[in-house]
GROMACS .gro file of C-alpha atoms in nm:
model
  274
    1MET     CA    1  10.060  16.540   8.793
    2ALA     CA    2  10.394  16.682   8.910
    3GLU     CA    3  10.499  16.338   9.036
    4LEU     CA    4  10.419  16.181   8.697
    5THR     CA    5  10.613  16.454   8.517
    6ALA     CA    6  10.916  16.394   8.739
    7LEU     CA    7  10.896  16.020   8.671
    8LEU     CA    8  10.876  16.083   8.296
    9SER     CA    9  11.186  16.298   8.336
   10ALA     CA   10  11.355  16.005   8.508
   11LEU     CA   11  11.258  15.776   8.220
   12CYS     CA   12  11.408  16.018   7.968
   13PHE     CA   13  11.725  16.068   8.174
   14GLY     CA   14  11.768  15.693   8.216
   15THR     CA   15  11.716  15.615   7.848
   16THR     CA   16  11.953  15.895   7.745
   17HIS     CA   17  12.228  15.770   7.973
   18PHE     CA   18  12.179  15.408   7.865
   19VAL     CA   19  12.216  15.492   7.496
   20SER     CA   20  12.511  15.723   7.561
   21GLY     CA   21  12.670  15.462   7.788
   22VAL     CA   22  12.655  15.202   7.514
   23LEU     CA   23  12.812  15.450   7.270
   24SER     CA   24  13.082  15.535   7.526
   25ARG     CA   25  13.204  15.176   7.517
   26ARG     CA   26  13.291  15.224   7.150
   27ALA     CA   27  13.417  15.585   7.155
   28PRO     CA   28  13.555  15.833   7.413
   29GLY     CA   29  13.282  15.911   7.664
   30MET     CA   30  13.357  16.282   7.685
   31THR     CA   31  13.332  16.316   7.307
   32ILE     CA   32  13.000  16.132   7.314
   33SER     CA   33  12.878  16.376   7.578
   34LEU     CA   34  12.981  16.671   7.358
   35TYR     CA   35  12.775  16.561   7.058
   36ALA     CA   36  12.485  16.462   7.282
   37GLN     CA   37  12.474  16.813   7.427
   38VAL     CA   38  12.502  16.968   7.080
   39GLY     CA   39  12.192  16.773   6.977
   40GLY     CA   40  12.009  16.877   7.292
   41THR     CA   41  12.103  17.239   7.235
   42GLY     CA   42  11.950  17.235   6.887
   43LEU     CA   43  11.613  17.116   7.020
   44SER     CA   44  11.617  17.363   7.308
   45VAL     CA   45  11.693  17.662   7.085
   46ALA     CA   46  11.422  17.557   6.839
   47ALA     CA   47  11.169  17.531   7.123
   48ALA     CA   48  11.272  17.871   7.257
   49LEU     CA   49  11.223  18.031   6.914
   50VAL     CA   50  10.882  17.873   6.863
   51PHE     CA   51  10.752  17.935   7.215
   52ASN     CA   52  10.923  18.268   7.262
   53GLY     CA   53  10.831  18.442   7.585
   54PRO     CA   54  10.960  18.704   7.827
   55THR     CA   55  11.256  18.608   8.042
   56THR     CA   56  11.501  18.780   8.275
   57ALA     CA   57  11.876  18.802   8.309
   58GLN     CA   58  11.848  18.621   8.642
   59ALA     CA   59  11.662  18.329   8.484
   60LEU     CA   60  11.924  18.307   8.209
   61ALA     CA   61  12.199  18.311   8.472
   62TRP     CA   62  12.039  18.020   8.658
   63GLY     CA   63  12.008  17.838   8.325
   64ALA     CA   64  12.377  17.896   8.254
   65LEU     CA   65  12.476  17.765   8.598
   66SER     CA   66  12.260  17.459   8.540
   67GLY     CA   67  12.435  17.405   8.208
   68LEU     CA   68  12.774  17.411   8.376
   69GLY     CA   69  12.657  17.132   8.605
   70THR     CA   70  12.510  16.940   8.313
   71GLY     CA   71  12.833  16.960   8.115
   72VAL     CA   72  13.048  16.835   8.401
   73GLY     CA   73  12.793  16.569   8.492
   74VAL     CA   74  12.748  16.407   8.152
   75ALA     CA   75  13.116  16.433   8.053
   76PHE     CA   76  13.238  16.247   8.360
   77LEU     CA   77  12.943  16.007   8.370
   78TYR     CA   78  12.987  15.893   8.011
   79ARG     CA   79  13.361  15.850   8.062
   80ALA     CA   80  13.282  15.648   8.375
   81MET     CA   81  13.040  15.427   8.180
   82GLY     CA   82  13.308  15.367   7.920
   83ARG     CA   83  13.548  15.250   8.192
   84GLY     CA   84  13.320  15.069   8.437
   85ALA     CA   85  12.997  14.873   8.468
   86MET     CA   86  12.686  15.072   8.384
   87SER     CA   87  12.496  14.922   8.678
   88VAL     CA   88  12.758  15.064   8.917
   89VAL     CA   89  12.865  15.405   8.790
   90VAL     CA   90  12.518  15.540   8.709
   91PRO     CA   91  12.375  15.484   9.059
   92VAL     CA   92  12.696  15.613   9.221
   93SER     CA   93  12.666  15.939   9.027
   94ASP     CA   94  12.305  15.954   9.138
   95LEU     CA   95  12.400  15.962   9.506
   96GLY     CA   96  12.531  16.317   9.477
   97ALA     CA   97  12.243  16.416   9.251
   98VAL     CA   98  11.996  16.307   9.521
   99VAL     CA   99  12.168  16.395   9.847
  100ILE     CA  100  12.303  16.742   9.767
  101PRO     CA  101  11.985  16.904   9.623
  102ALA     CA  102  11.761  16.745   9.886
  103ALA     CA  103  11.989  16.865  10.166
  104VAL     CA  104  12.006  17.216  10.023
  105ALA     CA  105  11.628  17.228   9.975
  106VAL     CA  106  11.563  17.133  10.338
  107LEU     CA  107  11.854  17.308  10.513
  108ALA     CA  108  11.896  17.621  10.301
  109LEU     CA  109  11.559  17.675  10.134
  110GLY     CA  110  11.355  17.581  10.440
  111GLU     CA  111  11.131  17.331  10.262
  112ARG     CA  112  10.932  17.104  10.495
  113LEU     CA  113  10.862  16.745  10.398
  114SER     CA  114  10.570  16.529  10.503
  115VAL     CA  115  10.645  16.204  10.686
  116PRO     CA  116  10.577  15.980  10.381
  117ALA     CA  117  10.789  16.203  10.155
  118ALA     CA  118  11.075  16.205  10.406
  119ALA     CA  119  11.050  15.826  10.437
  120GLY     CA  120  11.054  15.794  10.059
  121ILE     CA  121  11.367  16.006  10.031
  122ALA     CA  122  11.532  15.804  10.308
  123LEU     CA  123  11.440  15.480  10.128
  124ALA     CA  124  11.564  15.609   9.792
  125LEU     CA  125  11.925  15.642   9.908
  126PRO     CA  126  11.982  15.278  10.016
  127SER     CA  127  11.781  15.167   9.713
  128VAL     CA  128  12.025  15.345   9.483
  129TRP     CA  129  12.315  15.187   9.673
  130LEU     CA  130  12.163  14.839   9.636
  131VAL     CA  131  12.107  14.888   9.264
  132SER     CA  132  12.477  14.973   9.233
  133ARG     CA  133  12.587  14.640   9.383
  134SER     CA  134  12.760  14.446   9.106
  135GLY     CA  135  12.900  14.097   9.112
  136ASP     CA  136  13.219  14.189   8.926
  137GLY     CA  137  13.486  14.450   8.983
  138ARG     CA  138  13.459  14.624   8.645
  139GLY     CA  139  13.259  14.915   8.784
  140SER     CA  140  13.518  15.032   9.038
  141ALA     CA  141  13.735  15.185   8.764
  142GLY     CA  142  13.467  15.443   8.689
  143VAL     CA  143  13.366  15.533   9.045
  144PRO     CA  144  13.585  15.848   9.083
  145ASP     CA  145  13.445  15.991   8.761
  146ALA     CA  146  13.094  15.895   8.871
  147LEU     CA  147  13.133  16.085   9.198
  148ILE     CA  148  13.242  16.399   9.009
  149ALA     CA  149  12.943  16.353   8.779
  150GLY     CA  150  12.713  16.342   9.082
  151VAL     CA  151  12.830  16.685   9.196
  152GLY     CA  152  12.769  16.820   8.846
  153PHE     CA  153  12.417  16.679   8.832
  154ALA     CA  154  12.340  16.821   9.177
  155LEU     CA  155  12.431  17.167   9.050
  156GLN     CA  156  12.220  17.107   8.740
  157PHE     CA  157  11.911  17.016   8.945
  158LEU     CA  158  11.948  17.297   9.199
  159ALA     CA  159  12.006  17.572   8.943
  160MET     CA  160  11.727  17.464   8.706
  161ALA     CA  161  11.483  17.456   8.998
  162LYS     CA  162  11.547  17.830   9.047
  163VAL     CA  163  11.430  17.919   8.695
  164PRO     CA  164  11.081  18.078   8.727
  165ALA     CA  165  10.785  17.902   8.568
  166ASP     CA  166  10.712  18.201   8.343
  167ALA     CA  167  11.070  18.237   8.216
  168GLY     CA  168  11.002  18.049   7.893
  169PHE     CA  169  11.238  17.813   7.714
  170TRP     CA  170  11.540  18.040   7.677
  171PRO     CA  171  11.697  17.951   8.015
  172ILE     CA  172  11.688  17.585   7.911
  173ALA     CA  173  11.842  17.670   7.572
  174VAL     CA  174  12.116  17.868   7.747
  175SER     CA  175  12.170  17.575   7.983
  176ARG     CA  176  12.230  17.335   7.695
  177ALA     CA  177  12.459  17.579   7.513
  178VAL     CA  178  12.670  17.637   7.824
  179SER     CA  179  12.698  17.261   7.876
  180VAL     CA  180  12.862  17.234   7.533
  181CYS     CA  181  13.106  17.512   7.624
  182ALA     CA  182  13.187  17.331   7.950
  183ILE     CA  183  13.258  16.999   7.780
  184VAL     CA  184  13.490  17.127   7.504
  185PRO     CA  185  13.785  17.203   7.738
  186LEU     CA  186  13.727  16.873   7.918
  187VAL     CA  187  13.767  16.688   7.588
  188PHE     CA  188  14.092  16.876   7.525
  189LEU     CA  189  14.224  16.806   7.875
  190SER     CA  190  14.140  16.436   7.849
  191SER     CA  191  14.322  16.413   7.512
  192ALA     CA  192  14.012  16.255   7.359
  193THR     CA  193  13.946  16.283   6.986
  194PHE     CA  194  13.674  16.509   6.848
  195ARG     CA  195  13.632  16.296   6.535
  196LEU     CA  196  13.379  16.014   6.545
  197PRO     CA  197  13.197  15.811   6.277
  198GLY     CA  198  12.891  15.990   6.140
  199ALA     CA  199  12.649  15.726   6.264
  200THR     CA  200  12.787  15.754   6.618
  201VAL     CA  201  12.751  16.133   6.612
  202VAL     CA  202  12.388  16.104   6.502
  203LYS     CA  203  12.305  15.852   6.773
  204ALA     CA  204  12.469  16.069   7.038
  205ALA     CA  205  12.278  16.375   6.916
  206VAL     CA  206  11.946  16.188   6.931
  207ALA     CA  207  12.025  16.083   7.287
  208GLY     CA  208  12.093  16.448   7.363
  209LEU     CA  209  11.752  16.545   7.228
  210LEU     CA  210  11.592  16.313   7.481
  211GLY     CA  211  11.810  16.465   7.752
  212SER     CA  212  11.667  16.809   7.673
  213VAL     CA  213  11.317  16.668   7.709
  214ALA     CA  214  11.419  16.531   8.050
  215ILE     CA  215  11.548  16.871   8.165
  216LEU     CA  216  11.225  17.039   8.050
  217LEU     CA  217  11.010  16.786   8.236
  218TYR     CA  218  11.216  16.826   8.552
  219TRP     CA  219  11.185  17.206   8.535
  220TYR     CA  220  10.808  17.173   8.493
  221ALA     CA  221  10.786  16.935   8.791
  222THR     CA  222  10.978  17.168   9.024
  223GLN     CA  223  10.731  17.446   8.954
  224ARG     CA  224  10.448  17.230   9.089
  225GLN     CA  225  10.621  17.026   9.359
  226LEU     CA  226  10.880  17.068   9.636
  227VAL     CA  227  11.234  17.078   9.496
  228ALA     CA  228  11.347  16.795   9.725
  229VAL     CA  229  11.060  16.569   9.616
  230ALA     CA  230  11.088  16.644   9.244
  231THR     CA  231  11.465  16.597   9.256
  232VAL     CA  232  11.447  16.258   9.424
  233LEU     CA  233  11.174  16.131   9.192
  234THR     CA  234  11.371  16.242   8.886
  235ALA     CA  235  11.699  16.111   9.026
  236LEU     CA  236  11.561  15.758   9.060
  237TYR     CA  237  11.653  15.719   8.692
  238PRO     CA  238  11.940  15.467   8.756
  239ALA     CA  239  11.676  15.194   8.764
  240ILE     CA  240  11.611  15.260   8.394
  241PRO     CA  241  11.963  15.179   8.262
  242VAL     CA  242  11.974  14.868   8.481
  243VAL     CA  243  11.646  14.740   8.336
  244LEU     CA  244  11.745  14.831   7.980
  245ALA     CA  245  12.081  14.659   8.025
  246MET     CA  246  11.897  14.346   8.138
  247LEU     CA  247  11.664  14.358   7.836
  248PHE     CA  248  11.903  14.458   7.557
  249LEU     CA  249  12.254  14.377   7.683
  250ARG     CA  250  12.148  14.058   7.861
  251GLU     CA  251  12.300  14.174   8.188
  252ARG     CA  252  12.167  13.989   8.492
  253ALA     CA  253  12.063  14.168   8.809
  254ASN     CA  254  12.180  14.014   9.135
  255ARG     CA  255  11.965  13.991   9.446
  256ALA     CA  256  12.088  14.322   9.584
  257GLN     CA  257  11.998  14.502   9.261
  258ILE     CA  258  11.652  14.343   9.254
  259ALA     CA  259  11.598  14.455   9.614
  260GLY     CA  260  11.711  14.804   9.516
  261LEU     CA  261  11.465  14.818   9.227
  262ILE     CA  262  11.183  14.714   9.460
  263GLY     CA  263  11.294  14.977   9.711
  264ALA     CA  264  11.299  15.242   9.439
  265GLY     CA  265  10.941  15.156   9.350
  266ALA     CA  266  10.837  15.181   9.714
  267ALA     CA  267  11.015  15.517   9.744
  268ILE     CA  268  10.822  15.649   9.445
  269GLY     CA  269  10.495  15.547   9.608
  270LEU     CA  270  10.580  15.711   9.941
  271ILE     CA  271  10.692  16.035   9.779
  272ALA     CA  272  10.380  16.047   9.562
  273ILE     CA  273  10.157  15.994   9.868
  274GLY     CA  274  10.343  16.270  10.054
   0.00000   0.00000   0.00000
């Protein structure tokens, strides 16, 4: 069940980033990320009010730290998608999101992986790299931003995994609110406009709602599965934007990307078995 939850989280993350990536080609990516996080914050606060439960200052602090990572991650990822090819920058950002939490979980938290799970994690990394192989050079412009985004997402995953299962929804609500606070100065520093057409704002906010669902599913999965395993399963989401781009944007996957998608599927199977 935890594996399925993590995969559903990946589906939500992938769909969110695809929609936001398309919007970021028409408007500043950091501004898109701001309104997406505002939408996600609204859903998270509503859920916290409805399902109100006891929490602790420590849980809220971990939620806030996760929100800082989320804000940095989405702001730089969406700007990267506005500058480069979606099939390149999304998987590149995922490298940090996979490698850093998995390494911390094993080296610092002392988690022990089974042989199939370890093999699945090892297979996931080259699979992500293969998915990122693009036939044109458009994606290289967004790679630096994508690498920064990967560090942000790694912090997001690690901090949210430390929120206790009985902490309720408030840490997630705090996480989303802090992400908004983190993005605002980034928009100022990038000299991007805050004003967007109403329809674009609504679409970004809806994408943000789905992002909050993804965070909630990931948090649930980490309570019932090793952090390293749940993180890698969730972070296989780059396959989703690639597939959606093929279906709706008529982008064509090359042989390396097809091999990467197959490898990602095999990695999911190995991790689930483990």
